[in-house]
PDB file of C-alpha atoms in Angstrom:
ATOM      1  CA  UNK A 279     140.907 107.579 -81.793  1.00 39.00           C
ATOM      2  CA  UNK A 280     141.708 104.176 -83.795  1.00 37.00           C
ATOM      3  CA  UNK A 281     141.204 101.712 -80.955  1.00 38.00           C
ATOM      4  CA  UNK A 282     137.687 104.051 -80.479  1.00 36.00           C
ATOM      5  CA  UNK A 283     136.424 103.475 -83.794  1.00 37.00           C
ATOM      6  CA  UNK A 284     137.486 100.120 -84.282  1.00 35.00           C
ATOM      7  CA  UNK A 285     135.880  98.891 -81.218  1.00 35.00           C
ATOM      8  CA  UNK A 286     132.752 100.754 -81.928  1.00 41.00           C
ATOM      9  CA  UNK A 287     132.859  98.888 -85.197  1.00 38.00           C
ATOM     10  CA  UNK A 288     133.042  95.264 -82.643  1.00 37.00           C
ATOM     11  CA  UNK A 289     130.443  96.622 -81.003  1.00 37.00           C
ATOM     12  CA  UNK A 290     127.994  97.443 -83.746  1.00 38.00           C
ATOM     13  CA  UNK A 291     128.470  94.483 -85.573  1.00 42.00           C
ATOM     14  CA  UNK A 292     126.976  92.492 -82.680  1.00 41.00           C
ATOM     15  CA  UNK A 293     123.469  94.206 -83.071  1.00 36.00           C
ATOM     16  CA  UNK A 294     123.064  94.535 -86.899  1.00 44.00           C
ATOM     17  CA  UNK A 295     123.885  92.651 -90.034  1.00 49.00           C
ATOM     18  CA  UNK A 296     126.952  92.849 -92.042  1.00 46.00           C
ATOM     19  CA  UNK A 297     125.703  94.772 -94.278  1.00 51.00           C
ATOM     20  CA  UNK A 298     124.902  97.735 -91.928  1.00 51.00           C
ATOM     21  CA  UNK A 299     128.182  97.245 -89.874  1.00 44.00           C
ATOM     22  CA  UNK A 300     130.228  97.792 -93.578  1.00 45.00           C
ATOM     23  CA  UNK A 301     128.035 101.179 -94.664  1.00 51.00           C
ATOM     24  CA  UNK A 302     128.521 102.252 -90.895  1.00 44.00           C
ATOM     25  CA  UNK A 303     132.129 101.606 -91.126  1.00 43.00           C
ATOM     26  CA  UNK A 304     132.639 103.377 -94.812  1.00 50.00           C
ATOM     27  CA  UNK A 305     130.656 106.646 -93.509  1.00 52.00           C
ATOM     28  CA  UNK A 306     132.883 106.773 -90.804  1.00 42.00           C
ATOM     29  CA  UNK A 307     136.296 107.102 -91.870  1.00 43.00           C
ATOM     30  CA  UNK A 308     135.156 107.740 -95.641  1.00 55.00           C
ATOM     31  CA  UNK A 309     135.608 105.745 -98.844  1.00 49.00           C
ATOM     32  CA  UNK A 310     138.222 107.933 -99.455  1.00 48.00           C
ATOM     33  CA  UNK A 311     140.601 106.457 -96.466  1.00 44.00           C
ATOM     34  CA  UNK A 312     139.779 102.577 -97.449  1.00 62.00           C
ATOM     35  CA  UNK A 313     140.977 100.082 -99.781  1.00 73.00           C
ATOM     36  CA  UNK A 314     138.526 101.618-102.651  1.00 76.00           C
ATOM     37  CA  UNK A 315     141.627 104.310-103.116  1.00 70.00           C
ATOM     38  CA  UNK A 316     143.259 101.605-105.016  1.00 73.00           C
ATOM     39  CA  UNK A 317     142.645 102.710-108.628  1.00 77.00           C
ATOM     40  CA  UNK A 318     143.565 105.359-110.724  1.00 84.00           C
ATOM     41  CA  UNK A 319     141.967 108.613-111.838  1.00 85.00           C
ATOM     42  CA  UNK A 320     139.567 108.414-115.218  1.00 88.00           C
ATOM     43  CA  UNK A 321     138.834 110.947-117.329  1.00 86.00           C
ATOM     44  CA  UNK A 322     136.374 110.873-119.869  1.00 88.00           C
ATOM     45  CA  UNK A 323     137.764 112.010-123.042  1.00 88.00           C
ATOM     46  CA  UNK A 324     134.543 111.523-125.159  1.00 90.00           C
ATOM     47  CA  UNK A 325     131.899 113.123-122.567  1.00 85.00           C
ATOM     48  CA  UNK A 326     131.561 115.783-125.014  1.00 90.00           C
ATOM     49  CA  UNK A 327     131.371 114.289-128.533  1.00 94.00           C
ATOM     50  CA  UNK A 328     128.360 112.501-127.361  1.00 95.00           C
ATOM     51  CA  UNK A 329     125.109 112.052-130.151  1.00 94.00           C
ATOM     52  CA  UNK A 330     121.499 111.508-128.963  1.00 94.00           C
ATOM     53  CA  UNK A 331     123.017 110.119-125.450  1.00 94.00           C
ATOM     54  CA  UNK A 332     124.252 106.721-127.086  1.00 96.00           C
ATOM     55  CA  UNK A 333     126.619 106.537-123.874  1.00 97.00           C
ATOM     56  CA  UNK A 334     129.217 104.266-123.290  1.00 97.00           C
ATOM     57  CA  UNK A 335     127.971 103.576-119.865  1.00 97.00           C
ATOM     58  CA  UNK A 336     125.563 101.016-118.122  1.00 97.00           C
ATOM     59  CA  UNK A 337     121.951 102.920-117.722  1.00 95.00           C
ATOM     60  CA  UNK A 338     123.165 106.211-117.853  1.00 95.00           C
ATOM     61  CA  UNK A 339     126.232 107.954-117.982  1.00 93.00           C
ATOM     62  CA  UNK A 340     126.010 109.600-114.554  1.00 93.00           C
ATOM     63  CA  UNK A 341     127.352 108.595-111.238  1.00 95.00           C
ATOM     64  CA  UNK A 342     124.918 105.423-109.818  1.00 96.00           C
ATOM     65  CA  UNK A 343     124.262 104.000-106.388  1.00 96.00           C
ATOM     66  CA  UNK A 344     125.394 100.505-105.849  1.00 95.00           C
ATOM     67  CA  UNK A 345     128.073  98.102-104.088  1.00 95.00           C
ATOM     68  CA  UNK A 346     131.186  96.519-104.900  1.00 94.00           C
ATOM     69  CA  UNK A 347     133.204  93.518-103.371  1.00 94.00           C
ATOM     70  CA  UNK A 348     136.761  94.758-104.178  1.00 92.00           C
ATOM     71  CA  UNK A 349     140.072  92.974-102.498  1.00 90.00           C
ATOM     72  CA  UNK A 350     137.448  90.641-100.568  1.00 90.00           C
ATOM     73  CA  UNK A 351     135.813  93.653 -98.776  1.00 91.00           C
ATOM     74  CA  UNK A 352     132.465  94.748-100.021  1.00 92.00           C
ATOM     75  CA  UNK A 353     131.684  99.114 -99.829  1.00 91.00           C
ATOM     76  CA  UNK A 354     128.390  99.648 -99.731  1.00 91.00           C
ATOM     77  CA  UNK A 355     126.593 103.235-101.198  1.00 91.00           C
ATOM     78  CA  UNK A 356     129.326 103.509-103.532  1.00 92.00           C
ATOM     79  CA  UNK A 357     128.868 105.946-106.553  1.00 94.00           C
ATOM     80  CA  UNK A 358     129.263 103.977-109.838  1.00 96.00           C
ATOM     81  CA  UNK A 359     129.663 104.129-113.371  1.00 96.00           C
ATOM     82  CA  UNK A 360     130.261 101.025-115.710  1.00 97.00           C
ATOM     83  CA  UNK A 361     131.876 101.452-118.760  1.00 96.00           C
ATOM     84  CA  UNK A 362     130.668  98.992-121.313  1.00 97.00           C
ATOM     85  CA  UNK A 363     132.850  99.750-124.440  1.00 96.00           C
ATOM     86  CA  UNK A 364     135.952  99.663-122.214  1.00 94.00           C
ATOM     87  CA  UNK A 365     134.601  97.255-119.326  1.00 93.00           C
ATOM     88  CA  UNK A 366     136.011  99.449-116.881  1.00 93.00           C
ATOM     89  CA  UNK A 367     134.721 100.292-113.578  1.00 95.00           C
ATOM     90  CA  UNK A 368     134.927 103.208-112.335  1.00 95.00           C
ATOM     91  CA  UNK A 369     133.658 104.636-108.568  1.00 93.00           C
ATOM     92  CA  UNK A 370     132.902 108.501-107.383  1.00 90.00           C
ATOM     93  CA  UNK A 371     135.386 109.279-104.467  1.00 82.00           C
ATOM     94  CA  UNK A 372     134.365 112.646-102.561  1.00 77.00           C
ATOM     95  CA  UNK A 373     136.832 114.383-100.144  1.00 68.00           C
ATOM     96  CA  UNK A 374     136.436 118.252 -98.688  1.00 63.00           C
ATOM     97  CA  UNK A 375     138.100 119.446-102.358  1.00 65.00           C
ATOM     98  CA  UNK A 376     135.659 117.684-104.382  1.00 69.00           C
ATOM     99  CA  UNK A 377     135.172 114.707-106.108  1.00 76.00           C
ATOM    100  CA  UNK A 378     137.089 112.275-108.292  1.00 84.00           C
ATOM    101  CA  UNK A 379     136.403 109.824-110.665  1.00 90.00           C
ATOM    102  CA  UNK A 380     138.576 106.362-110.245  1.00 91.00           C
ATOM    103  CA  UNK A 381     139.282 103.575-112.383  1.00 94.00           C
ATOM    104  CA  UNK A 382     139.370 100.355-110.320  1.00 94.00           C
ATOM    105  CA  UNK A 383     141.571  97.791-110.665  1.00 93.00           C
ATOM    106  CA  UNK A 384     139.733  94.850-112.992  1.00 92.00           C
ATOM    107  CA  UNK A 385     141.420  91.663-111.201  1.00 92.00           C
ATOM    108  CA  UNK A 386     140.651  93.130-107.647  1.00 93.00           C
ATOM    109  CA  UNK A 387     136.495  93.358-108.352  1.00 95.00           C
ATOM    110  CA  UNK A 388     134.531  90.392-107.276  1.00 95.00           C
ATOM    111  CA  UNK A 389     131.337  91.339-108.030  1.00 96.00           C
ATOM    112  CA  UNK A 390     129.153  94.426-107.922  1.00 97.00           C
ATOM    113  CA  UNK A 391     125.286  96.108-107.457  1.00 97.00           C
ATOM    114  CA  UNK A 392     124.116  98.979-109.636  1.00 97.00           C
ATOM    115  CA  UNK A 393     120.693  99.454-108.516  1.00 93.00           C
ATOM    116  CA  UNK A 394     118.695  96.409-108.727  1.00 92.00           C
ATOM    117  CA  UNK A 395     121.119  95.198-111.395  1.00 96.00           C
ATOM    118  CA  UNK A 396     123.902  92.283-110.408  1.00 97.00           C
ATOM    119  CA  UNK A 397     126.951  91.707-111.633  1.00 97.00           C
ATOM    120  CA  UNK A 398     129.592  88.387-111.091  1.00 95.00           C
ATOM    121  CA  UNK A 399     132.584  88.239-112.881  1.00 92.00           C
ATOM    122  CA  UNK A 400     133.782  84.955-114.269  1.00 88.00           C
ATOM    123  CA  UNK A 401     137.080  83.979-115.060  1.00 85.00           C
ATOM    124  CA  UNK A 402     136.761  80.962-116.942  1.00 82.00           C
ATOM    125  CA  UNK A 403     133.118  81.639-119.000  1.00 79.00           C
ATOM    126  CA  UNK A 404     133.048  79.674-121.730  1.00 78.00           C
ATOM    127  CA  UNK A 405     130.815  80.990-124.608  1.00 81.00           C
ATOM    128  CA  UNK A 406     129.937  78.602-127.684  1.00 80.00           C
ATOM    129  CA  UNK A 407     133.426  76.809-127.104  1.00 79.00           C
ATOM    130  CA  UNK A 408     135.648  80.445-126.670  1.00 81.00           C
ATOM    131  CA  UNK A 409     136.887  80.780-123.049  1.00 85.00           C
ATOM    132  CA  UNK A 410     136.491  84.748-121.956  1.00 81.00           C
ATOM    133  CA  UNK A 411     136.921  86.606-118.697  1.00 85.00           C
ATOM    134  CA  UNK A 412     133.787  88.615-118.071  1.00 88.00           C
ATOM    135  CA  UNK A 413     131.547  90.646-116.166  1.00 94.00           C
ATOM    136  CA  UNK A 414     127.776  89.301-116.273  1.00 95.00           C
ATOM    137  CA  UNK A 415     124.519  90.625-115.272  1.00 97.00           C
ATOM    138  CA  UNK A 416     122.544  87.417-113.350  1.00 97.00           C
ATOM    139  CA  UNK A 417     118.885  87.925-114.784  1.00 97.00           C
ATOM    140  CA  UNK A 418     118.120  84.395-113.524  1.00 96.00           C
ATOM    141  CA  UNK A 419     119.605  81.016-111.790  1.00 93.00           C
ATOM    142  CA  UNK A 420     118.492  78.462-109.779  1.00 91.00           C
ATOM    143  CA  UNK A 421     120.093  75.238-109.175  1.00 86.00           C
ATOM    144  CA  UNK A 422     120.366  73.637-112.308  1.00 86.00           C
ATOM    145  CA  UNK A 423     120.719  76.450-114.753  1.00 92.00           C
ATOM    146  CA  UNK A 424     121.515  80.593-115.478  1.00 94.00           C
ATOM    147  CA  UNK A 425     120.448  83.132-117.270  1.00 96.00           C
ATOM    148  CA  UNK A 426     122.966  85.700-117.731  1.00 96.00           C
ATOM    149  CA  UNK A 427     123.422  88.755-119.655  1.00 97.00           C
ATOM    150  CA  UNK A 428     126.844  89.618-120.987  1.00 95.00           C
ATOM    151  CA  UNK A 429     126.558  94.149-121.609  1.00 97.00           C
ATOM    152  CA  UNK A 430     128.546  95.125-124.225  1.00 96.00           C
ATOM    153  CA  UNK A 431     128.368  98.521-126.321  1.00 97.00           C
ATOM    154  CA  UNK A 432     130.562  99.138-129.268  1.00 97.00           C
ATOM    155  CA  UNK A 433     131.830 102.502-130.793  1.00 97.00           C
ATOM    156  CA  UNK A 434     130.367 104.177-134.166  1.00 96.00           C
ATOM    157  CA  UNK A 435     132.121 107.904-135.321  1.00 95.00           C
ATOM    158  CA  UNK A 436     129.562 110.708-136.672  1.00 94.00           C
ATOM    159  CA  UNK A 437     131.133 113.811-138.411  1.00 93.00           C
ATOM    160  CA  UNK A 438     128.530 116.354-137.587  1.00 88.00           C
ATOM    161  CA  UNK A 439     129.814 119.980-139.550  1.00 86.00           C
ATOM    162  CA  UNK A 440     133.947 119.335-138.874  1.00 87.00           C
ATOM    163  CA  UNK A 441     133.442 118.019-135.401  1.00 92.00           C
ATOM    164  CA  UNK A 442     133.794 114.140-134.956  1.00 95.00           C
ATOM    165  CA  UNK A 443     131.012 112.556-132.667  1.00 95.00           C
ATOM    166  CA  UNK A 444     130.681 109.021-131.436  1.00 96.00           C
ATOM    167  CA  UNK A 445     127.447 106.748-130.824  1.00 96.00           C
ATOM    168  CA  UNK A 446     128.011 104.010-128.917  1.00 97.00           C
ATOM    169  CA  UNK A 447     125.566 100.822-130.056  1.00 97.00           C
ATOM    170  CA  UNK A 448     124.311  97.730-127.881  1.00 96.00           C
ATOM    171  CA  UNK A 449     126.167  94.767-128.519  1.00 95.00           C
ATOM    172  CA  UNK A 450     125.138  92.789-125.647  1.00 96.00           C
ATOM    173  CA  UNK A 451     124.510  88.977-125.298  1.00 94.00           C
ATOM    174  CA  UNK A 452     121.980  86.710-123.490  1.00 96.00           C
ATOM    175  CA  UNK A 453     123.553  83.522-122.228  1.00 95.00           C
ATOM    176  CA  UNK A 454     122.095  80.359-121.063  1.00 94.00           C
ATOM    177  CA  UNK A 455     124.418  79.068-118.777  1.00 92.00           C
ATOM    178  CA  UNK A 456     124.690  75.029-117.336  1.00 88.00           C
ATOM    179  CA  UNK A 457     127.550  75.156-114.894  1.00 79.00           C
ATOM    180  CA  UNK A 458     130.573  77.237-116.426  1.00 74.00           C
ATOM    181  CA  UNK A 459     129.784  76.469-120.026  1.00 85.00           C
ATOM    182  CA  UNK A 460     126.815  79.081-121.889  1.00 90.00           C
ATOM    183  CA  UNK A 461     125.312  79.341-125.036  1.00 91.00           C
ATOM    184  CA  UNK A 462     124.453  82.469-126.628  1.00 93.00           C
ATOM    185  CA  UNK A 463     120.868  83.233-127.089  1.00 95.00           C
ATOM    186  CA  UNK A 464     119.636  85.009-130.351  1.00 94.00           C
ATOM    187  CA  UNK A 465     116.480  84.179-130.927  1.00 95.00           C
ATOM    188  CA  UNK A 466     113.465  81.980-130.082  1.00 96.00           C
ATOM    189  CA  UNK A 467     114.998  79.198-132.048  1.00 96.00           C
ATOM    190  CA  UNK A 468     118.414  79.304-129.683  1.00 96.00           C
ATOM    191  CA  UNK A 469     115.507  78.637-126.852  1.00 96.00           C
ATOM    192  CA  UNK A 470     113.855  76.089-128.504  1.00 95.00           C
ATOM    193  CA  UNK A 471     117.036  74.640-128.741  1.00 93.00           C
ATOM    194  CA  UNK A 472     118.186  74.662-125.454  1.00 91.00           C
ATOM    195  CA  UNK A 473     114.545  73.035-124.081  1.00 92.00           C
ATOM    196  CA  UNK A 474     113.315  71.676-127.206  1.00 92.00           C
ATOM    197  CA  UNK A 475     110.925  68.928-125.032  1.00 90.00           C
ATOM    198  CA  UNK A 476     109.314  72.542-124.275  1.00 91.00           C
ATOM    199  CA  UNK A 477     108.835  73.819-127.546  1.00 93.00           C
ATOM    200  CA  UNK A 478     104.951  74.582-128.025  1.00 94.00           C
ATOM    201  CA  UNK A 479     105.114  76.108-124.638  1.00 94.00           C
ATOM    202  CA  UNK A 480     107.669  78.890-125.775  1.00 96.00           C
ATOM    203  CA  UNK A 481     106.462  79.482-128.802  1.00 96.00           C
ATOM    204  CA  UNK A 482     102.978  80.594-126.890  1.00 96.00           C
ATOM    205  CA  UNK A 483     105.324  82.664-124.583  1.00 96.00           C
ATOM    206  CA  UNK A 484     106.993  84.840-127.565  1.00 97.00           C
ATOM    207  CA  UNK A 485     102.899  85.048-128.801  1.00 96.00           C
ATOM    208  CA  UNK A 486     101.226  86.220-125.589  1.00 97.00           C
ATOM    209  CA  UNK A 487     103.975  88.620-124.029  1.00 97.00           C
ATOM    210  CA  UNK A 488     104.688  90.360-127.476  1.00 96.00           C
ATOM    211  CA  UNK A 489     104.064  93.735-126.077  1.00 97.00           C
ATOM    212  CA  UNK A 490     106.796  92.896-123.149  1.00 97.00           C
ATOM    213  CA  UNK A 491     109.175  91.905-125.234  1.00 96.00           C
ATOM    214  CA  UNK A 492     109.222  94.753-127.608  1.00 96.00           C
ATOM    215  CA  UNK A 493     109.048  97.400-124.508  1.00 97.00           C
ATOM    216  CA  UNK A 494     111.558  95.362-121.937  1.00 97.00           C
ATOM    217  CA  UNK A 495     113.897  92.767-123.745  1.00 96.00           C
ATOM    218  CA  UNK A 496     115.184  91.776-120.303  1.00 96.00           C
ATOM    219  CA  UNK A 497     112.062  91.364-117.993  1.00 96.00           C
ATOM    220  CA  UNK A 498     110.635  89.463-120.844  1.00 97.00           C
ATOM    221  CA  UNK A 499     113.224  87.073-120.962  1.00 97.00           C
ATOM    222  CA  UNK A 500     113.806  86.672-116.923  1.00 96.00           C
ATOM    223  CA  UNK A 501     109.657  85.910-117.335  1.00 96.00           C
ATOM    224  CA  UNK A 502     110.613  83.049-120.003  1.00 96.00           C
ATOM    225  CA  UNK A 503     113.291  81.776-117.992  1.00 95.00           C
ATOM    226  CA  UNK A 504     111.524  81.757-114.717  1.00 94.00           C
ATOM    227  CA  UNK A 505     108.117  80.019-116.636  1.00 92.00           C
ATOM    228  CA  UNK A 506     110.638  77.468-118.152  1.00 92.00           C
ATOM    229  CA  UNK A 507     112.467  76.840-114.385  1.00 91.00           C
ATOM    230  CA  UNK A 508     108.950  76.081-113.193  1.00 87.00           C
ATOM    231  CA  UNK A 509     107.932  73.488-115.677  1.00 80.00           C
ATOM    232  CA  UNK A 510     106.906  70.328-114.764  1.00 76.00           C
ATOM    233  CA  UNK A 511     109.031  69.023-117.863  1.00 66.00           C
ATOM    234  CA  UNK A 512     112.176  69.791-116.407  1.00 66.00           C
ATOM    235  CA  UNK A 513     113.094  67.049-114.134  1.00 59.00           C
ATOM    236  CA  UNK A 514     112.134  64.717-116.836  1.00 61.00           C
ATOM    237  CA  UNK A 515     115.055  65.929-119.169  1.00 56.00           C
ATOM    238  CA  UNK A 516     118.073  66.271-116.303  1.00 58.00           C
ATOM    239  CA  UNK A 517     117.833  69.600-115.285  1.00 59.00           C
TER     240      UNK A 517
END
């Protein structure tokens, strides 16, 4: 029955992508029987004491779609949740008794997909002169520069009656990244700062897409980015 599958795997990776040939593989044998069982269970402690669904969790604080490159193999249709006060990542496993909730091991992940949303992890990131391991959301690159986003949510306690409740607040960053070395961005000024040869040009940005940047913080700023990576300016200033 081995020998079966695995040459059915051969086989099938000749005709499609590797992609396909991975989610054909995990639906085979189940994520259950692969390397993803390499974790240990979570439980979630504070899933009750929640207020006004100020989660702890990237997006929302049920189980996701997405990938993950763990142990240099990536599992494909994986159900995720990413905890952002904690940083830990955490994967639905489903066998015939039900399903549990795992806690992967943070060394082992490479990167990760939830949704549309992408996720590196760098060892070495060096924010405004403090070196930091991290998980980042890419909301932008190209050749010569990044825009990443750094998702962090920090705990606040509630007594509501004699029960204790928690919040948990946004604390993330926005970093403009040249090579392994980022800058946290604020404000318009940190932008200015970092192109300042294009400063009338972003100060007309923050003016005409007002309304998208009080509804959707991060497609406004991918926009920015993305109108600054076009500019004719930048291969006169090095980048």
């Amino acid at each position: 029955m081995i020998v079966f599958l695995f040459l059915n795997v051969f086989v099938f990776g000749q005709m499609q992508d590797k992609n396909r040939s991975y989610e054909w593989f995990d639906k085979v044998i189940g994520n259950e029987r692969t390397g993803l069982y390499n974790g240990k269970q979570y439980i979630d402690f504070d899933r009750n004491k929640i207020l006004d669904n100020k989660h702890a969790f990237f997006s929302s604080d049920e189980v996701l779609k997405g990938s993950v490159t763990y142990d240099s193999q990536t599992y494909y249709n994986v159900g995720i949740k990413y905890n952002l006060e904690t940083q830990n990542f955490l994967i639905e496993l489903k066998s015939g008794s039900g399903a549990s909730i795992l806690q992967l091991i943070y060394d082992k992940i490479e990167e990760f997909t939830i949704e549309d949303s992408h996720f590196i992890k760098i060892e070495d990131l060096l924010i405004d002169g403090v070196t930091t391991s991290s998980f980042v959301e890419v909301l932008f690159e190209n050749s010569s520069f990044s825009l990443l986003k750094q998702h962090k949510k920090r705990r606040r306690e509630h007594i509501k009656g004699q029960r204790l409740y928690y919040k948990f607040l946004d604390k993330s960053k926005y970093l403009f990244c040249i090579d392994s070395s980022c800058r946290n961005i604020k404000s318009k000024g940190d932008v200015i700062k970092s192109f300042p040869f294009y400063r009338k040009e972003i100060k007309s940005f923050y003016d005409d897409y007002n309304v998208l940047k009080e509804s959707d913080y991060d497609a406004f700023m991918k926009k920015l980015f993305q109108q600054i990576a076009h500019s004719p300016f930048l291969s006169k200033h090095g980048f």
